[in-house]
Amino acid sequence: MPPVRGYFPPHTASGASSLIPSPPWCYSGDLLTVEYRTDPARVRELLPEPLELAEDDPGAVALIWADWQSCSASGEELLDPVLAQYKEAFAVVRCTYRGRTYTRCVFIWVDKDFAIARGLHQGYPKKLGSIHQTRPHPYGPAPRIEAGARFGATLAAADRRLAQTVVTLREPSETGGFVNGHSMAHHRRLPSIEKGGGLALDELIESQAASFEAGRPWVGDAELELFEAPTEELARLEIREPIAAYYRQVGVVWDGGRLLESGTSGPPAE
């Protein structure tokens, strides 16, 4: 019998049906980032042990929209765009682990199945959603990357709008924001197949880009709204104070993470 192949299910003799290829995974994207402050207690309730609130600016949140093209090392997916292009929106906060500051993604929505699979592997809590954002273009009515340019973005899931923003660029910036500026601290968790068996996989991991390049970021101001929904909790990270908004084009390569701890979370919540 020939062995079955594939980095991720489904596994077949050829491996061609695997939902995602093996890393490295390469990304090119346009990012809209809106930073604001919320009640630190709302951030704390999203941090399982052993993570703690960041000591500096513990209520800081970044809500990020991203329009991605992604591929494996071969780049072949770029020539079959349905396998490369997807959009996502995600909320990140900061936390500490053993005295070091990390970024943590607490909510994230994507519009392709392969993006969900990659996220599960990396510890991102990905769900399906509907994400749209204004694209820049040097011709016609689309905004250029310049002072006064306006970009809109929306997020919906399960037929409910969760967030919307309009970002107006002001000037070039030295940074694309600070909340998403650290290595990620994520949990990879999988309940046991046996009822009451706890967790079959329970890891706290560190993840960061193997390489990163980016264009000059622009800073501006944002009008941001969050909306209640019956099966989503993004709106609990209520907006108390705006910080800033940013636009940036980036290129990222991800090629694995590092185990920090095993068995940190206890049994799965019922």
Coordinates of C-alpha atoms in Angstrom, one line a residue:
M1 CA 0.0 0.0 0.0
P2 CA 1.4 3.4 -0.9
P3 CA 1.7 5.9 2.0
V4 CA -0.8 8.8 2.2
R5 CA 0.6 12.3 2.0
G6 CA -0.4 15.8 2.7
Y7 CA 0.6 18.4 5.3
F8 CA -3.1 18.8 6.4
P9 CA -6.2 16.7 5.7
P10 CA -7.4 15.3 3.5
H11 CA -4.5 12.9 3.1
T12 CA -4.2 10.9 -0.2
A13 CA -1.6 8.9 -2.1
S14 CA -0.6 12.0 -4.0
G15 CA -1.1 14.7 -1.3
A16 CA -2.7 16.9 -4.0
S17 CA -6.0 17.3 -2.0
S18 CA -4.3 18.6 1.2
L19 CA -6.1 21.8 2.3
I20 CA -2.8 23.6 2.9
P21 CA 0.8 22.9 1.9
S22 CA 3.7 22.7 4.3
P23 CA 5.4 25.9 5.4
P24 CA 6.9 28.3 4.6
W25 CA 3.8 30.3 3.9
C26 CA 4.4 33.7 2.1
Y27 CA 2.1 36.7 2.2
S28 CA 1.7 40.0 0.5
G29 CA -1.0 42.3 1.9
D30 CA -2.6 45.7 2.4
L31 CA -3.3 46.4 6.0
L32 CA -5.7 48.9 7.6
T33 CA -5.0 49.1 11.4
V34 CA -7.2 51.0 13.9
E35 CA -5.9 51.2 17.4
Y36 CA -7.9 52.3 20.4
R37 CA -8.2 51.8 24.2
T38 CA -10.9 49.7 25.9
D39 CA -11.5 48.6 29.5
P40 CA -8.4 46.5 30.6
A41 CA -10.8 44.1 32.4
R42 CA -12.3 43.2 29.0
V43 CA -8.8 42.4 27.7
R44 CA -7.9 40.4 30.9
E45 CA -10.9 38.1 30.5
L46 CA -9.6 37.0 27.1
L47 CA -6.1 36.0 28.5
P48 CA -5.9 32.4 29.8
E49 CA -3.2 31.4 32.3
P50 CA -0.3 31.9 32.4
L51 CA -0.7 35.1 30.3
E52 CA -1.1 38.4 32.1
L53 CA -2.1 41.9 31.1
A54 CA 0.6 44.1 29.6
E55 CA 1.9 46.5 32.2
D56 CA 2.0 49.4 29.8
D57 CA -1.3 50.5 28.2
P58 CA -3.1 47.3 29.1
G59 CA -6.4 48.3 27.4
A60 CA -4.8 48.9 24.0
V61 CA -6.5 47.1 21.1
A62 CA -5.8 46.9 17.4
L63 CA -8.5 46.0 14.9
I64 CA -6.9 45.1 11.6
W65 CA -8.3 44.5 8.1
A66 CA -6.0 42.7 5.7
D67 CA -6.3 42.0 1.9
W68 CA -3.9 39.1 1.3
Q69 CA -2.3 37.2 -1.5
S70 CA -0.6 34.1 -0.1
C71 CA 1.3 31.1 -1.3
S72 CA 3.7 28.3 -0.5
A73 CA 7.4 28.5 -1.3
S74 CA 6.8 27.6 -4.9
G75 CA 4.5 30.6 -5.5
E76 CA 2.3 28.5 -7.8
E77 CA -0.9 29.5 -6.0
L78 CA -0.5 33.1 -7.2
L79 CA -1.2 31.9 -10.7
D80 CA -4.5 30.2 -9.5
P81 CA -5.8 33.2 -7.5
V82 CA -8.7 31.4 -5.9
L83 CA -6.0 29.5 -3.9
A84 CA -4.0 32.6 -3.0
Q85 CA -6.4 35.5 -2.4
Y86 CA -8.3 36.0 0.8
K87 CA -9.3 38.7 3.3
E88 CA -9.4 38.8 7.1
A89 CA -10.2 41.1 10.0
F90 CA -8.8 40.5 13.4
A91 CA -8.5 42.0 16.9
V92 CA -5.2 41.8 18.8
V93 CA -4.2 42.9 22.3
R94 CA -1.0 42.8 24.2
C95 CA -0.1 40.5 27.1
T96 CA 3.0 39.3 29.1
Y97 CA 4.5 35.9 29.7
R98 CA 7.4 35.6 32.1
G99 CA 8.1 39.3 31.9
R100 CA 8.1 39.5 28.1
T101 CA 5.5 41.4 26.1
Y102 CA 3.6 39.6 23.4
T103 CA 0.8 40.3 21.0
R104 CA -2.2 37.9 21.1
C105 CA -5.0 37.6 18.5
V106 CA -8.3 37.2 20.4
F107 CA -10.8 37.3 17.5
I108 CA -10.3 36.8 13.8
W109 CA -12.5 36.2 10.8
V110 CA -11.4 35.1 7.3
D111 CA -13.2 34.3 4.1
K112 CA -11.4 31.1 2.8
D113 CA -11.1 27.6 4.2
F114 CA -7.4 27.3 3.7
A115 CA -6.9 30.4 5.8
I116 CA -8.9 28.8 8.6
A117 CA -6.7 25.7 8.4
R118 CA -3.5 27.7 8.6
G119 CA -4.8 29.7 11.5
L120 CA -5.8 26.6 13.5
H121 CA -2.2 25.3 13.1
Q122 CA -0.8 28.6 14.3
G123 CA -3.2 29.0 17.2
Y124 CA -5.4 31.8 15.7
P125 CA -9.1 31.5 16.7
K126 CA -10.3 31.8 13.0
K127 CA -13.9 31.8 12.0
L128 CA -15.6 32.4 8.7
G129 CA -16.7 36.0 8.0
S130 CA -17.3 38.6 5.3
I131 CA -14.5 41.2 5.0
H132 CA -14.2 44.1 2.6
Q133 CA -11.9 47.1 2.4
T134 CA -11.1 49.9 0.0
R135 CA -8.1 49.1 -2.3
P136 CA -5.7 51.9 -3.3
H137 CA -5.0 52.4 -7.0
P138 CA -2.9 55.1 -8.9
Y139 CA -5.6 55.8 -11.5
G140 CA -9.3 56.5 -11.5
P141 CA -11.5 57.1 -8.4
A142 CA -9.8 54.7 -6.0
P143 CA -7.7 56.5 -3.3
R144 CA -4.0 57.0 -3.7
I145 CA -1.6 56.6 -0.8
E146 CA -1.5 60.3 0.1
A147 CA -2.7 62.8 2.7
G148 CA -6.5 63.0 2.8
A149 CA -7.1 59.6 1.2
R150 CA -10.0 57.8 2.7
F151 CA -10.4 54.0 3.1
G152 CA -13.5 52.1 4.3
A153 CA -13.6 48.6 5.8
T154 CA -16.4 46.3 7.0
L155 CA -16.6 43.0 8.9
A156 CA -19.6 40.7 9.1
A157 CA -20.2 37.2 10.3
A158 CA -23.3 35.0 10.4
D159 CA -25.3 37.7 8.5
R160 CA -24.5 40.4 11.2
R161 CA -22.2 43.3 10.8
L162 CA -19.6 43.4 13.5
A163 CA -17.5 46.4 12.7
Q164 CA -17.0 49.2 10.2
T165 CA -14.5 51.9 9.9
V166 CA -13.4 54.9 7.7
V167 CA -9.8 55.8 7.9
T168 CA -8.4 59.1 6.6
L169 CA -4.7 59.2 6.0
R170 CA -2.8 62.2 7.4
E171 CA 0.9 61.8 6.9
P172 CA 3.8 59.2 6.6
S173 CA 4.6 57.5 9.9
E174 CA 7.6 55.9 11.4
T175 CA 5.5 53.0 12.7
G176 CA 2.4 51.0 11.7
G177 CA 1.2 50.9 15.3
F178 CA 2.4 49.3 18.5
V179 CA -0.3 46.8 19.6
N180 CA 0.6 44.3 16.8
G181 CA 4.3 44.9 17.1
H182 CA 5.4 41.8 19.1
S183 CA 5.8 38.1 18.6
M184 CA 2.5 36.3 19.0
A185 CA 1.6 34.2 22.1
H186 CA -1.2 31.7 21.1
H187 CA -2.7 28.6 22.4
R188 CA -3.1 25.4 20.3
R189 CA -5.9 23.4 21.9
L190 CA -7.8 20.3 20.8
P191 CA -10.3 18.5 23.1
S192 CA -9.8 14.7 23.5
I193 CA -12.1 12.5 21.4
E194 CA -13.1 10.8 24.7
K195 CA -15.8 12.6 26.6
G196 CA -14.4 14.1 29.8
G197 CA -10.9 13.4 28.5
G198 CA -9.6 16.9 28.8
L199 CA -7.3 18.2 26.1
A200 CA -5.5 16.0 23.6
L201 CA -3.4 19.1 22.5
D202 CA -2.6 21.9 24.9
E203 CA 0.3 24.2 24.0
L204 CA 1.2 27.8 24.6
I205 CA 3.4 28.8 21.6
E206 CA 5.4 31.7 20.3
S207 CA 5.0 32.7 16.7
Q208 CA 6.7 35.4 14.6
A209 CA 7.6 36.1 11.0
A210 CA 10.6 34.4 9.6
S211 CA 11.1 37.5 7.4
F212 CA 9.3 40.8 7.0
E213 CA 9.4 43.7 4.6
A214 CA 7.1 46.7 4.3
G215 CA 6.4 49.9 2.6
R216 CA 6.3 53.3 4.4
P217 CA 3.3 53.3 6.8
W218 CA 0.9 56.2 6.9
V219 CA -0.9 57.4 10.0
G220 CA -4.4 58.9 10.1
D221 CA -7.6 59.1 12.0
A222 CA -10.5 56.5 12.1
E223 CA -14.2 56.5 12.6
L224 CA -14.8 53.1 14.1
E225 CA -18.0 51.4 15.1
L226 CA -18.5 48.0 16.7
F227 CA -21.9 46.1 16.8
E228 CA -23.5 43.5 19.0
A229 CA -24.2 40.1 17.6
P230 CA -25.7 37.0 19.2
T231 CA -22.7 34.7 18.6
E232 CA -19.8 37.2 18.5
E233 CA -18.2 39.2 21.3
L234 CA -16.0 41.7 19.5
A235 CA -18.2 44.5 20.8
R236 CA -17.2 43.7 24.4
L237 CA -13.9 45.3 23.5
E238 CA -15.8 48.6 23.6
I239 CA -14.1 51.8 22.3
R240 CA -13.2 54.1 25.1
E241 CA -10.5 56.2 23.5
P242 CA -9.2 56.3 19.9
I243 CA -5.4 56.1 19.4
A244 CA -4.6 56.2 15.7
A245 CA -5.1 54.5 12.4
Y246 CA -2.6 53.2 9.9
Y247 CA -2.2 52.0 6.3
R248 CA 0.7 49.8 5.2
Q249 CA 1.7 47.3 2.5
V250 CA 3.6 44.3 3.9
G251 CA 5.4 41.1 2.8
V252 CA 5.7 38.3 5.4
V253 CA 7.1 34.8 5.5
W254 CA 5.9 32.4 8.3
D255 CA 7.9 29.2 8.8
G256 CA 7.0 27.7 12.2
G257 CA 6.8 28.7 15.9
R258 CA 8.3 27.7 19.2
L259 CA 6.7 25.8 22.1
L260 CA 6.6 27.8 25.4
E261 CA 4.6 25.5 27.6
S262 CA 2.5 22.3 27.4
G263 CA -0.6 21.6 29.5
T264 CA -1.2 25.2 30.5
S265 CA -4.9 25.6 30.1
G266 CA -6.6 22.9 32.1
P267 CA -9.7 21.1 30.8
P268 CA -11.7 22.6 28.0
A269 CA -14.6 24.8 28.9
E270 CA -18.1 23.2 28.6

